[in-house]
Amino acid sequence: MGSSSSPYLMTLLPLLLISVSVFTPQVIGCYSSIFSFGDSITDTGNLYISSHNRSFHFFFPPYGETYFHRPTGRCSDGRLIIDFIAEFLGLPHVRPYLELKSNLSAQNLDGGVNFAVIGATALDVAFLAAMGDHNEYTNSSLGTQLECFKEILPSLCNTSSDCNKLLSSSLILVGEIGGNDYNNPLRAGKSIELLVQTYVPLVIKVISSTIKELIDLGAVTLLVPGNFPIGCLPIYLTKFQTSDETNYYNAMMHFYHSPYQYGFMGGTTKACCGGGGPYNYNSSAQCGSLKATACENPAQFINWDGMHLTEAAYSWIAKALLKGKYTIPSISTLCVSEV
Ligand SMILES: *[C@@H]1O[C@H](CO)[C@@H](O)[C@H](O)[C@H]1NC(C)=O
Ligand SMILES: *[C@@H]1O[C@H](CO)[C@@H](O)[C@H](O)[C@H]1NC(C)=O
Ligand SMILES: *[C@@H]1O[C@H](CO)[C@@H](O)[C@H](O)[C@H]1NC(C)=O
Ligand SMILES: *[C@@H]1O[C@H](CO)[C@@H](O)[C@H](O)[C@H]1NC(C)=O
Ligand SMILES: *[C@@H]1O[C@H](CO)[C@@H](O)[C@H](O)[C@H]1NC(C)=O
């Protein structure tokens, strides 16, 4: 249990173009709660709870079949990276903000709060709409999620020393976020050049300012994952018909290079659940719709639905993150867990 001084910002998959290990405050032992911001990689039910009448395909079986045995609003067959992190830390699965918000107190915080929403962008939705990128899922961008966090904070702590105590003993996940800022324009046919020149610097800026604000509020340990190697995803392979593999990142790349070693017999680029085609991804027959079918054993696949990964893949990423060498420093050196 350390009083050692170490960089507390970690990257799972390199955060696009950001060097994040420049701050070096004190890190204290293990974590009593997790606060999380992000999108469909991390949402454990916020969009599900808020989408009363909307029937997105990921709200239907076989989503959730593996662990929860029902759809939970998670974009996978089972648990997500955040669920495995919580389990590793001996905490309950982090519940969605919308489930907790009406009755939140320091007493029933119970492991933390998850603000992530499927479809969320780093950039403000009104700004993106002005660029022609419309968000069909949510208005809850990173900034909105941060506002929600600041709104609930007074019900969790009153004095600044109280709040510092709470936040410094919490693990804060900032992301993955930003993927949708790129997905939407890419799908609409905007060029990579435009993305790199215009979107990327803005996304980095908003993530950085969010990190700064969280630190100002008292956050000490922030995990800032980079974007996934989206070029490997069936949705992009289907759209761009390319298998360019020059541009992909750390933890996940092990699966793609040695899939059999991890039990991924289903291949690296084909989705488990989908509506056919070379990558089993068809935007007119998405997983969860009646036109799609799922593989027998999702644990043999890296990709679940064309966009998101299987529980098995997320479990490996979480392991790499918690015990491996993909965070600097590794979480296990910060946290001597009894689990
Ligand atoms: C849900 O759908 C019902 C019937 O179609 C409608 O009356 C109701 O207003 C809708 N609720 C919301 C929150 O959109
Ligand atoms: C609110 O939380 C408290 C425990 O912290 C619990 O006793 C109470 O039943 C909860 N109320 C509702 C409406 O869920
Ligand atoms: C986002 O906000 C706008 C304006 O308030 C609203 O019209 C729209 O329905 C919202 N979109 C979603 C997905 O909630
Ligand atoms: C903060 O103060 C308010 C008002 O005095 C009180 O209702 C609330 O329970 C306090 N919250 C905490 C976490 O102590
Ligand atoms: C995609 O799904 C639609 C709807 O089921 C179907 O008509 C179409 O042929 C499929 N495309 C491919 C390439 O399988």
CSV table of C-alpha atoms and ligand atoms in Angstrom, one decimal:
chain,number,residue,atom,x,y,z
A,1,MET,CA,0.0,0.0,0.0
A,2,GLY,CA,2.0,2.8,-1.3
A,3,SER,CA,2.8,6.3,-0.3
A,4,SER,CA,5.2,6.1,-3.3
A,5,SER,CA,5.0,8.9,-5.7
A,6,SER,CA,4.1,7.7,-9.2
A,7,PRO,CA,2.4,9.0,-12.3
A,8,TYR,CA,-1.3,8.4,-11.9
A,9,LEU,CA,-2.5,8.8,-15.4
A,10,MET,CA,-2.3,5.6,-17.3
A,11,THR,CA,-3.0,4.6,-20.8
A,12,LEU,CA,-4.5,1.3,-21.7
A,13,LEU,CA,-4.2,1.7,-25.4
A,14,PRO,CA,-2.2,4.7,-26.3
A,15,LEU,CA,-4.3,7.8,-26.0
A,16,LEU,CA,-4.3,9.4,-29.5
A,17,LEU,CA,-1.3,11.7,-29.6
A,18,ILE,CA,-1.5,12.6,-25.9
A,19,SER,CA,1.3,12.2,-23.5
A,20,VAL,CA,-0.5,11.8,-20.2
A,21,SER,CA,2.1,10.8,-17.7
A,22,VAL,CA,3.2,14.2,-16.8
A,23,PHE,CA,1.6,14.5,-13.4
A,24,THR,CA,3.0,12.9,-10.3
A,25,PRO,CA,1.0,13.2,-7.2
A,26,GLN,CA,0.7,10.6,-4.4
A,27,VAL,CA,-1.2,7.5,-5.0
A,28,ILE,CA,-2.9,5.8,-2.1
A,29,GLY,CA,-3.6,2.1,-2.0
A,30,CYS,CA,-6.7,0.5,-3.4
A,31,TYR,CA,-10.0,2.0,-4.5
A,32,SER,CA,-13.3,2.3,-2.8
A,33,SER,CA,-15.2,3.3,-5.9
A,34,ILE,CA,-15.1,3.8,-9.6
A,35,PHE,CA,-16.4,6.8,-11.5
A,36,SER,CA,-16.6,6.3,-15.2
A,37,PHE,CA,-17.1,8.4,-18.3
A,38,GLY,CA,-17.4,7.1,-21.8
A,39,ASP,CA,-19.5,5.5,-24.5
A,40,SER,CA,-20.7,2.0,-25.6
A,41,ILE,CA,-17.5,0.4,-24.6
A,42,THR,CA,-18.4,1.3,-21.0
A,43,ASP,CA,-22.1,2.0,-20.7
A,44,THR,CA,-23.7,-0.5,-18.2
A,45,GLY,CA,-27.2,0.7,-18.8
A,46,ASN,CA,-27.6,4.5,-19.1
A,47,LEU,CA,-28.9,4.5,-22.6
A,48,TYR,CA,-31.1,1.5,-21.8
A,49,ILE,CA,-32.7,3.2,-18.9
A,50,SER,CA,-33.2,6.5,-20.8
A,51,SER,CA,-34.6,5.1,-24.0
A,52,HIS,CA,-38.1,4.2,-23.0
A,53,ASN,CA,-39.7,3.6,-26.3
A,54,ARG,CA,-36.6,3.4,-28.5
A,55,SER,CA,-35.8,-0.1,-29.6
A,56,PHE,CA,-32.1,-0.1,-30.5
A,57,HIS,CA,-30.9,-3.5,-31.7
A,58,PHE,CA,-28.4,-3.8,-28.8
A,59,PHE,CA,-31.3,-3.8,-26.3
A,60,PHE,CA,-32.4,-7.3,-27.6
A,61,PRO,CA,-31.1,-10.8,-27.2
A,62,PRO,CA,-28.6,-12.2,-27.8
A,63,TYR,CA,-27.0,-9.1,-26.1
A,64,GLY,CA,-26.2,-10.0,-22.5
A,65,GLU,CA,-26.6,-13.8,-23.1
A,66,THR,CA,-23.3,-14.8,-21.6
A,67,TYR,CA,-23.2,-13.6,-18.1
A,68,PHE,CA,-26.4,-11.6,-17.3
A,69,HIS,CA,-28.6,-13.9,-19.4
A,70,ARG,CA,-30.6,-10.9,-20.5
A,71,PRO,CA,-29.9,-7.6,-22.3
A,72,THR,CA,-28.7,-5.0,-19.8
A,73,GLY,CA,-27.9,-2.2,-22.1
A,74,ARG,CA,-24.3,-3.4,-22.4
A,75,CYS,CA,-23.0,-3.6,-26.0
A,76,SER,CA,-21.6,-7.1,-25.7
A,77,ASP,CA,-22.7,-10.7,-25.1
A,78,GLY,CA,-21.6,-10.2,-21.4
A,79,ARG,CA,-19.4,-8.2,-19.2
A,80,LEU,CA,-17.4,-5.1,-20.2
A,81,ILE,CA,-13.9,-4.0,-19.3
A,82,ILE,CA,-15.3,-1.9,-16.5
A,83,ASP,CA,-17.1,-4.9,-15.0
A,84,PHE,CA,-13.8,-6.9,-14.9
A,85,ILE,CA,-12.0,-3.9,-13.3
A,86,ALA,CA,-14.7,-3.7,-10.6
A,87,GLU,CA,-14.5,-7.4,-9.9
A,88,PHE,CA,-10.7,-7.2,-9.7
A,89,LEU,CA,-10.9,-4.4,-7.2
A,90,GLY,CA,-13.5,-6.3,-5.2
A,91,LEU,CA,-16.2,-3.8,-5.9
A,92,PRO,CA,-19.7,-4.5,-7.3
A,93,HIS,CA,-20.4,-3.8,-10.9
A,94,VAL,CA,-20.5,-0.1,-11.4
A,95,ARG,CA,-24.2,0.9,-11.8
A,96,PRO,CA,-25.4,3.4,-14.3
A,97,TYR,CA,-25.9,7.0,-13.1
A,98,LEU,CA,-29.5,7.0,-14.2
A,99,GLU,CA,-30.3,4.1,-12.0
A,100,LEU,CA,-28.7,5.8,-9.0
A,101,LYS,CA,-29.2,9.4,-9.4
A,102,SER,CA,-32.5,9.8,-7.5
A,103,ASN,CA,-31.2,8.2,-4.4
A,104,LEU,CA,-27.5,8.8,-4.2
A,105,SER,CA,-25.6,9.3,-0.9
A,106,ALA,CA,-22.3,8.6,0.6
A,107,GLN,CA,-23.8,5.6,2.3
A,108,ASN,CA,-25.2,3.9,-0.8
A,109,LEU,CA,-22.5,4.8,-3.3
A,110,ASP,CA,-21.8,1.1,-3.4
A,111,GLY,CA,-18.8,0.9,-5.7
A,112,GLY,CA,-19.2,4.1,-7.8
A,113,VAL,CA,-21.2,5.6,-10.6
A,114,ASN,CA,-21.0,5.0,-14.3
A,115,PHE,CA,-21.9,8.1,-16.5
A,116,ALA,CA,-21.0,6.4,-19.9
A,117,VAL,CA,-23.7,6.4,-22.5
A,118,ILE,CA,-23.8,4.4,-25.7
A,119,GLY,CA,-23.1,6.6,-28.6
A,120,ALA,CA,-21.6,9.4,-26.5
A,121,THR,CA,-19.1,11.7,-28.1
A,122,ALA,CA,-16.2,13.7,-26.5
A,123,LEU,CA,-17.3,16.8,-28.4
A,124,ASP,CA,-20.5,18.6,-27.6
A,125,VAL,CA,-23.4,17.4,-29.7
A,126,ALA,CA,-24.5,20.9,-30.7
A,127,PHE,CA,-21.0,21.6,-32.0
A,128,LEU,CA,-21.0,18.3,-33.9
A,129,ALA,CA,-24.4,18.9,-35.3
A,130,ALA,CA,-23.1,22.2,-36.7
A,131,MET,CA,-20.4,20.2,-38.4
A,132,GLY,CA,-23.2,18.0,-39.9
A,133,ASP,CA,-22.7,15.1,-37.6
A,134,HIS,CA,-26.0,14.1,-35.9
A,135,ASN,CA,-26.1,11.9,-32.9
A,136,GLU,CA,-29.0,9.5,-33.0
A,137,TYR,CA,-28.4,8.0,-29.6
A,138,THR,CA,-27.6,10.6,-26.9
A,139,ASN,CA,-26.9,14.2,-26.1
A,140,SER,CA,-24.7,13.1,-23.2
A,141,SER,CA,-21.3,14.1,-24.4
A,142,LEU,CA,-18.2,14.0,-22.2
A,143,GLY,CA,-18.9,17.5,-21.0
A,144,THR,CA,-22.5,16.6,-20.1
A,145,GLN,CA,-21.3,13.5,-18.2
A,146,LEU,CA,-18.9,15.6,-16.3
A,147,GLU,CA,-21.7,18.1,-15.4
A,148,CYS,CA,-23.7,15.1,-14.1
A,149,PHE,CA,-20.8,14.1,-12.0
A,150,LYS,CA,-20.4,17.6,-10.5
A,151,GLU,CA,-24.1,17.7,-9.8
A,152,ILE,CA,-24.1,14.5,-7.7
A,153,LEU,CA,-20.8,15.3,-5.9
A,154,PRO,CA,-22.5,17.3,-3.1
A,155,SER,CA,-24.7,14.3,-2.2
A,156,LEU,CA,-21.5,12.3,-1.8
A,157,CYS,CA,-19.3,14.7,0.0
A,158,ASN,CA,-19.7,18.2,1.5
A,159,THR,CA,-16.4,19.6,2.6
A,160,SER,CA,-13.4,19.8,0.3
A,161,SER,CA,-11.4,17.5,2.5
A,162,ASP,CA,-14.3,15.0,2.3
A,163,CYS,CA,-14.4,15.3,-1.5
A,164,ASN,CA,-10.7,15.0,-1.8
A,165,LYS,CA,-10.8,11.9,0.3
A,166,LEU,CA,-13.6,10.4,-1.8
A,167,LEU,CA,-12.0,11.2,-5.1
A,168,SER,CA,-8.4,10.3,-4.1
A,169,SER,CA,-9.6,6.9,-3.1
A,170,SER,CA,-11.5,6.4,-6.4
A,171,LEU,CA,-10.5,5.1,-9.7
A,172,ILE,CA,-11.6,7.4,-12.5
A,173,LEU,CA,-12.1,6.0,-16.0
A,174,VAL,CA,-12.0,8.6,-18.6
A,175,GLY,CA,-13.0,6.8,-21.8
A,176,GLU,CA,-12.7,5.2,-24.1
A,177,ILE,CA,-14.3,8.3,-25.5
A,178,GLY,CA,-13.9,10.0,-28.9
A,179,GLY,CA,-14.5,6.9,-31.0
A,180,ASN,CA,-18.0,8.2,-31.9
A,181,ASP,CA,-16.6,11.6,-32.8
A,182,TYR,CA,-14.8,9.8,-35.6
A,183,ASN,CA,-17.2,7.0,-36.3
A,184,ASN,CA,-20.1,9.3,-37.3
A,185,PRO,CA,-18.2,11.5,-39.8
A,186,LEU,CA,-16.3,8.4,-41.2
A,187,ARG,CA,-19.5,6.6,-41.8
A,188,ALA,CA,-20.9,9.8,-43.5
A,189,GLY,CA,-18.0,9.6,-45.8
A,190,LYS,CA,-15.8,12.4,-44.5
A,191,SER,CA,-12.1,12.1,-45.1
A,192,ILE,CA,-9.4,10.8,-42.8
A,193,GLU,CA,-7.5,14.0,-43.4
A,194,LEU,CA,-10.4,16.1,-42.2
A,195,LEU,CA,-10.7,14.0,-39.2
A,196,VAL,CA,-7.1,14.3,-38.3
A,197,GLN,CA,-6.9,18.0,-38.9
A,198,THR,CA,-10.1,19.1,-37.5
A,199,TYR,CA,-11.6,16.5,-35.1
A,200,VAL,CA,-8.6,14.9,-33.4
A,201,PRO,CA,-7.2,18.1,-31.9
A,202,LEU,CA,-10.6,19.1,-30.6
A,203,VAL,CA,-11.2,15.7,-29.1
A,204,ILE,CA,-7.9,15.7,-27.4
A,205,LYS,CA,-8.5,19.1,-26.1
A,206,VAL,CA,-11.8,18.2,-24.5
A,207,ILE,CA,-10.5,15.0,-23.0
A,208,SER,CA,-7.5,16.9,-21.6
A,209,SER,CA,-9.6,19.6,-20.1
A,210,THR,CA,-11.9,17.0,-18.6
A,211,ILE,CA,-8.9,15.3,-17.0
A,212,LYS,CA,-7.7,18.6,-15.7
A,213,GLU,CA,-11.0,19.4,-14.2
A,214,LEU,CA,-11.3,16.0,-12.5
A,215,ILE,CA,-7.8,16.5,-11.1
A,216,ASP,CA,-8.8,19.9,-9.8
A,217,LEU,CA,-11.8,18.3,-8.1
A,218,GLY,CA,-9.5,15.9,-6.3
A,219,ALA,CA,-9.1,12.9,-8.6
A,220,VAL,CA,-5.8,11.1,-8.2
A,221,THR,CA,-5.9,8.0,-10.3
A,222,LEU,CA,-7.3,8.3,-13.8
A,223,LEU,CA,-7.3,5.7,-16.4
A,224,VAL,CA,-7.4,7.1,-19.8
A,225,PRO,CA,-7.7,4.5,-22.5
A,226,GLY,CA,-7.0,5.3,-26.1
A,227,ASN,CA,-9.2,4.5,-29.0
A,228,PHE,CA,-9.4,0.9,-30.1
A,229,PRO,CA,-7.8,-0.2,-33.4
A,230,ILE,CA,-11.1,0.4,-35.2
A,231,GLY,CA,-9.6,-0.6,-38.5
A,232,CYS,CA,-9.9,-4.2,-37.3
A,233,LEU,CA,-13.6,-3.9,-36.7
A,234,PRO,CA,-16.0,-5.7,-39.1
A,235,ILE,CA,-18.0,-2.5,-39.6
A,236,TYR,CA,-15.0,-0.8,-41.1
A,237,LEU,CA,-13.6,-3.8,-42.9
A,238,THR,CA,-17.1,-4.1,-44.5
A,239,LYS,CA,-17.3,-0.5,-45.4
A,240,PHE,CA,-13.8,0.1,-46.7
A,241,GLN,CA,-13.0,-3.4,-47.8
A,242,THR,CA,-9.5,-3.1,-46.6
A,243,SER,CA,-7.4,-5.2,-44.3
A,244,ASP,CA,-4.6,-2.6,-43.8
A,245,GLU,CA,-3.0,-3.6,-40.6
A,246,THR,CA,-0.3,-1.0,-40.2
A,247,ASN,CA,-2.0,1.3,-37.7
A,248,TYR,CA,-3.1,-0.7,-34.7
A,249,TYR,CA,-2.5,-0.6,-31.0
A,250,ASN,CA,-1.1,-2.4,-28.0
A,251,ALA,CA,-3.2,-4.7,-25.8
A,252,MET,CA,-5.7,-5.6,-28.5
A,253,MET,CA,-3.1,-6.3,-31.1
A,254,HIS,CA,-2.0,-9.5,-29.3
A,255,PHE,CA,-5.4,-11.0,-30.1
A,256,TYR,CA,-5.2,-10.0,-33.7
A,257,HIS,CA,-1.7,-11.4,-34.1
A,258,SER,CA,-2.1,-14.5,-32.0
A,259,PRO,CA,-5.8,-15.2,-31.7
A,260,TYR,CA,-5.5,-19.0,-31.1
A,261,GLN,CA,-3.3,-18.4,-28.1
A,262,TYR,CA,-6.3,-16.7,-26.5
A,263,GLY,CA,-8.9,-19.3,-27.6
A,264,PHE,CA,-10.3,-17.1,-30.4
A,265,MET,CA,-10.9,-19.8,-32.9
A,266,GLY,CA,-13.5,-17.8,-34.7
A,267,GLY,CA,-11.0,-15.7,-36.5
A,268,THR,CA,-10.0,-12.2,-35.9
A,269,THR,CA,-12.2,-10.1,-38.1
A,270,LYS,CA,-15.5,-11.8,-38.2
A,271,ALA,CA,-18.3,-10.8,-35.8
A,272,CYS,CA,-19.9,-13.5,-33.7
A,273,CYS,CA,-23.4,-11.9,-34.1
A,274,GLY,CA,-24.5,-10.4,-37.4
A,275,GLY,CA,-26.4,-10.6,-40.6
A,276,GLY,CA,-23.9,-12.2,-42.9
A,277,GLY,CA,-21.2,-11.0,-45.4
A,278,PRO,CA,-17.5,-11.7,-45.3
A,279,TYR,CA,-17.1,-10.2,-41.8
A,280,ASN,CA,-20.6,-11.2,-40.6
A,281,TYR,CA,-21.6,-7.5,-40.4
A,282,ASN,CA,-24.5,-6.1,-42.4
A,283,SER,CA,-25.8,-2.7,-41.4
A,284,SER,CA,-29.3,-3.8,-42.5
A,285,ALA,CA,-29.3,-6.9,-40.4
A,286,GLN,CA,-27.6,-6.0,-37.1
A,287,CYS,CA,-27.1,-8.2,-34.1
A,288,GLY,CA,-30.2,-8.2,-32.0
A,289,SER,CA,-32.5,-7.9,-35.0
A,290,LEU,CA,-34.5,-10.9,-36.3
A,291,LYS,CA,-32.4,-11.0,-39.5
A,292,ALA,CA,-29.1,-11.6,-37.6
A,293,THR,CA,-27.8,-14.8,-36.0
A,294,ALA,CA,-25.2,-15.4,-33.4
A,295,CYS,CA,-22.4,-17.8,-33.2
A,296,GLU,CA,-22.6,-20.8,-30.9
A,297,ASN,CA,-19.8,-19.8,-28.7
A,298,PRO,CA,-19.0,-16.1,-28.3
A,299,ALA,CA,-15.9,-16.8,-26.3
A,300,GLN,CA,-14.2,-18.0,-29.5
A,301,PHE,CA,-14.7,-14.6,-31.1
A,302,ILE,CA,-13.0,-11.3,-30.5
A,303,ASN,CA,-15.7,-9.3,-32.1
A,304,TRP,CA,-19.3,-9.5,-30.9
A,305,ASP,CA,-21.5,-7.4,-33.2
A,306,GLY,CA,-19.2,-5.7,-35.7
A,307,MET,CA,-18.6,-2.7,-33.5
A,308,HIS,CA,-18.0,-4.1,-30.0
A,309,LEU,CA,-16.1,-6.9,-28.6
A,310,THR,CA,-17.1,-10.1,-26.8
A,311,GLU,CA,-16.9,-10.6,-23.1
A,312,ALA,CA,-14.0,-12.9,-23.7
A,313,ALA,CA,-12.1,-10.2,-25.5
A,314,TYR,CA,-12.9,-7.6,-22.9
A,315,SER,CA,-11.8,-9.9,-20.2
A,316,TRP,CA,-8.4,-10.3,-21.8
A,317,ILE,CA,-8.1,-6.5,-22.2
A,318,ALA,CA,-9.0,-6.0,-18.6
A,319,LYS,CA,-6.4,-8.6,-17.6
A,320,ALA,CA,-3.7,-6.9,-19.7
A,321,LEU,CA,-4.7,-3.6,-18.2
A,322,LEU,CA,-4.7,-4.8,-14.6
A,323,LYS,CA,-1.8,-7.1,-14.6
A,324,GLY,CA,0.1,-6.5,-17.8
A,325,LYS,CA,2.3,-3.9,-19.2
A,326,TYR,CA,-0.2,-1.7,-21.0
A,327,THR,CA,-0.7,0.9,-18.4
A,328,ILE,CA,2.1,3.2,-17.2
A,329,PRO,CA,2.3,2.5,-14.4
A,330,SER,CA,0.4,-0.8,-14.2
A,331,ILE,CA,-2.6,-0.6,-11.9
A,332,SER,CA,-1.4,-3.6,-9.9
A,333,THR,CA,1.6,-1.6,-8.8
A,334,LEU,CA,-0.7,1.2,-7.5
A,335,CYS,CA,-3.1,-1.1,-5.9
A,336,VAL,CA,-2.2,-4.1,-3.8
A,337,SER,CA,-5.4,-6.0,-4.1
A,338,GLU,CA,-6.5,-8.9,-2.0
A,339,VAL,CA,-8.7,-10.2,-4.7
B,1,LIG,C1,-44.0,5.8,-25.7
B,1,LIG,O1,-44.9,5.3,-26.7
B,1,LIG,C2,-46.2,5.5,-26.3
B,1,LIG,C3,-47.1,4.8,-27.3
B,1,LIG,O2,-46.5,4.8,-28.6
B,1,LIG,C4,-46.5,7.0,-26.2
B,1,LIG,O3,-47.8,7.3,-25.9
B,1,LIG,C5,-45.5,7.6,-25.2
B,1,LIG,O4,-45.7,9.0,-25.2
B,1,LIG,C6,-44.1,7.3,-25.5
B,1,LIG,N1,-43.2,7.7,-24.4
B,1,LIG,C7,-42.1,8.3,-24.6
B,1,LIG,C8,-41.3,8.6,-23.4
B,1,LIG,O5,-41.7,8.6,-25.7
B,2,LIG,C1,-32.3,4.9,-1.0
B,2,LIG,O1,-31.1,4.3,-0.4
B,2,LIG,C2,-31.3,3.9,1.0
B,2,LIG,C3,-29.9,3.3,1.5
B,2,LIG,O2,-28.9,4.2,1.3
B,2,LIG,C4,-32.3,2.8,1.1
B,2,LIG,O3,-32.5,2.4,2.4
B,2,LIG,C5,-33.6,3.3,0.5
B,2,LIG,O4,-34.5,2.2,0.4
B,2,LIG,C6,-33.4,3.8,-1.0
B,2,LIG,N1,-34.6,4.4,-1.5
B,2,LIG,C7,-35.1,4.1,-2.7
B,2,LIG,C8,-36.3,4.8,-3.1
B,2,LIG,O5,-34.6,3.3,-3.4
B,3,LIG,C1,-30.8,16.1,-28.1
B,3,LIG,O1,-31.3,17.4,-27.8
B,3,LIG,C2,-32.1,17.9,-28.8
B,3,LIG,C3,-32.4,19.4,-28.4
B,3,LIG,O2,-32.7,19.5,-27.0
B,3,LIG,C4,-33.4,17.1,-28.9
B,3,LIG,O3,-34.2,17.6,-29.9
B,3,LIG,C5,-33.0,15.7,-29.3
B,3,LIG,O4,-34.1,14.9,-29.3
B,3,LIG,C6,-31.9,15.1,-28.3
B,3,LIG,N1,-31.4,13.9,-28.8
B,3,LIG,C7,-31.3,12.8,-28.1
B,3,LIG,C8,-30.8,11.6,-28.8
B,3,LIG,O5,-31.6,12.8,-26.9
B,4,LIG,C1,-24.2,17.5,2.8
B,4,LIG,O1,-25.0,18.4,3.4
B,4,LIG,C2,-26.4,18.3,3.1
B,4,LIG,C3,-27.1,19.5,3.7
B,4,LIG,O2,-26.6,19.7,5.0
B,4,LIG,C4,-26.9,17.0,3.7
B,4,LIG,O3,-28.2,16.8,3.4
B,4,LIG,C5,-26.1,15.8,3.0
B,4,LIG,O4,-26.5,14.6,3.5
B,4,LIG,C6,-24.6,16.1,3.2
B,4,LIG,N1,-23.9,15.1,2.4
B,4,LIG,C7,-22.9,14.4,2.8
B,4,LIG,C8,-22.3,13.4,1.9
B,4,LIG,O5,-22.5,14.5,4.0
B,5,LIG,C1,-27.9,-7.6,-45.6
B,5,LIG,O1,-29.2,-7.8,-45.0
B,5,LIG,C2,-30.3,-7.4,-45.8
B,5,LIG,C3,-31.5,-7.6,-45.0
B,5,LIG,O2,-31.7,-8.8,-44.5
B,5,LIG,C4,-30.3,-8.3,-47.1
B,5,LIG,O3,-31.3,-8.0,-47.9
B,5,LIG,C5,-28.9,-8.2,-47.8
B,5,LIG,O4,-28.9,-9.1,-48.8
B,5,LIG,C6,-27.8,-8.5,-46.8
B,5,LIG,N1,-26.5,-8.1,-47.5
B,5,LIG,C7,-25.5,-9.0,-47.5
B,5,LIG,C8,-24.3,-8.6,-48.2
B,5,LIG,O5,-25.6,-10.1,-47.0
